[in-house]
Amino acid sequence: ENNIVVHVLENSTNTSVPIYTDSVVVDIQGMLMPTDNEERGTVFYTTFSGKDRNVSSDLRLTISAKGTLQKQEIDGLSTALQKMHIGDRWMVYVPYNLALKNQSSVSPFVPAYSTMIFDITLLGIKHT
């Protein structure tokens, strides 16, 4: 409950990692933990077109390495981003206490106390 869980989907040989004050360029899809009624969790944020995770919409997202997504800092996302190398693709499971806690302002699709899952590819780092 107090840790993120990471499943490495693609491991890069690049050695560059962002630090807390950097901005990062990512392909990202945020979804809720699936329930008994659904095979995949509800997607609340994505930079991908359609349902195919392998088709980018060319809408690369530049976010703070602090894990700020739509004005909400997500501690678990920050932790993951600062461990990723350029080219890595990770599936990151973030428990509610490292996500939005009881807030639901990222999207109307994110209920309070939700576990979030992020499919992230780190594409670049902008040092500040």
C-alpha atoms as one frame of an Amber mdcrd trajectory, in Angstrom:
protein
   0.000   0.000   0.000   2.932   2.378   0.528   4.902   1.356  -2.556   4.527
   1.561  -6.283   4.811  -1.611  -8.335   6.678  -1.512 -11.638   6.495  -3.979
 -14.504   9.271  -3.240 -17.006   7.889  -3.682 -20.531  10.926  -2.353 -22.423
  14.366  -1.841 -20.913  16.600   0.778 -22.532  20.394   0.781 -22.581  20.389
   4.575 -22.233  21.844   5.802 -18.932  20.135   9.217 -18.715  17.598   9.614
 -15.903  15.653  12.738 -14.927  15.952  14.507 -11.595  13.160  16.131  -9.592
  13.560  19.579 -11.191  13.621  18.323 -14.807  10.760  18.101 -17.264  10.260
  14.878 -19.183   8.705  14.027 -22.537   6.572  10.899 -22.334   3.991   8.794
 -24.069   1.583   7.956 -21.263  -1.728   6.306 -20.590  -3.341   6.557 -17.167
  -6.047   4.105 -16.206  -7.836   2.812 -13.147  -7.293  -0.647 -11.710  -9.620
  -3.081 -13.536 -12.636  -4.405 -11.660 -14.550  -7.666 -11.911 -16.812  -5.996
 -14.489 -14.081  -4.911 -16.896 -11.016  -6.518 -18.434  -9.054  -3.251 -18.607
  -9.287  -0.301 -16.299 -11.032   2.896 -17.342  -8.605   5.166 -19.206  -8.623
   8.677 -17.737  -5.664  10.142 -19.627  -3.816   9.136 -22.781  -1.483  10.430
 -25.462  -2.438   7.540 -27.750  -5.020   7.449 -30.498  -7.818   4.920 -30.301
  -7.574   1.825 -28.137  -4.257   0.624 -29.566  -1.440   1.404 -27.108   1.090
   1.047 -29.923  -0.351   3.908 -32.015   0.851   7.284 -30.812  -1.306  10.313
 -31.519   1.893  12.371 -31.874   0.704  14.228 -28.794   3.819  13.829 -26.711
   3.364  15.071 -23.180   5.950  17.177 -21.401   5.473  16.967 -17.652   7.470
  17.729 -14.558   9.590  14.907 -13.187   7.713  15.731  -9.964   4.889  13.684
 -11.468   2.473  16.561 -11.996  -0.370  15.556 -14.309  -3.112  18.097 -15.019
  -2.045  20.244 -12.045  -2.080  17.311  -9.617   1.183  15.981  -8.231   1.198
  12.175  -8.173   3.969  11.016  -5.831   4.128   7.490  -7.240   4.472   8.810
 -10.786   7.302  11.088  -9.656   9.121   8.156  -8.055   8.862   6.080 -11.228
   9.891   8.864 -13.610  13.065   9.580 -11.652  14.147   5.926 -11.962  13.407
   5.536 -15.687  15.975   5.821 -18.476  15.224   7.408 -21.843  13.622   4.673
 -23.952  12.235   2.666 -21.015   8.584   1.626 -21.092   7.082   0.749 -17.728
   3.688  -0.201 -16.382   3.492   1.574 -13.014   0.867   0.699 -10.391   0.288
   3.583  -7.970  -1.800   3.019  -4.811  -4.216   5.796  -3.848  -2.019   7.081
  -1.025   0.774   7.795  -3.554  -1.675   9.052  -6.192  -4.448  11.578  -5.574
  -5.361  10.350  -2.115  -8.993  11.446  -1.782  -9.002  13.994  -4.612 -10.693
  13.368  -7.922  -9.836  16.468  -9.927  -7.622  14.903 -12.619 -10.733  13.680
 -14.391 -14.369  12.976 -13.575 -13.469   9.326 -14.264 -11.110   9.083 -11.266
 -12.984   8.316  -8.042 -11.430   9.128  -4.682  -9.046   6.506  -3.245  -8.374
   4.953  -6.666  -5.335   2.897  -7.565  -3.897   4.250 -10.801  -1.967   2.405
 -13.499   0.342   4.270 -15.863   1.798   2.856 -19.067   4.764   5.204 -19.585
   7.495   5.487 -22.194  10.201   8.027 -21.326  11.114   9.772 -24.591  13.263
  12.655 -23.426  14.536  14.813 -20.585  14.588  18.612 -20.463  17.052  19.747
 -17.812  16.141  22.972 -16.057
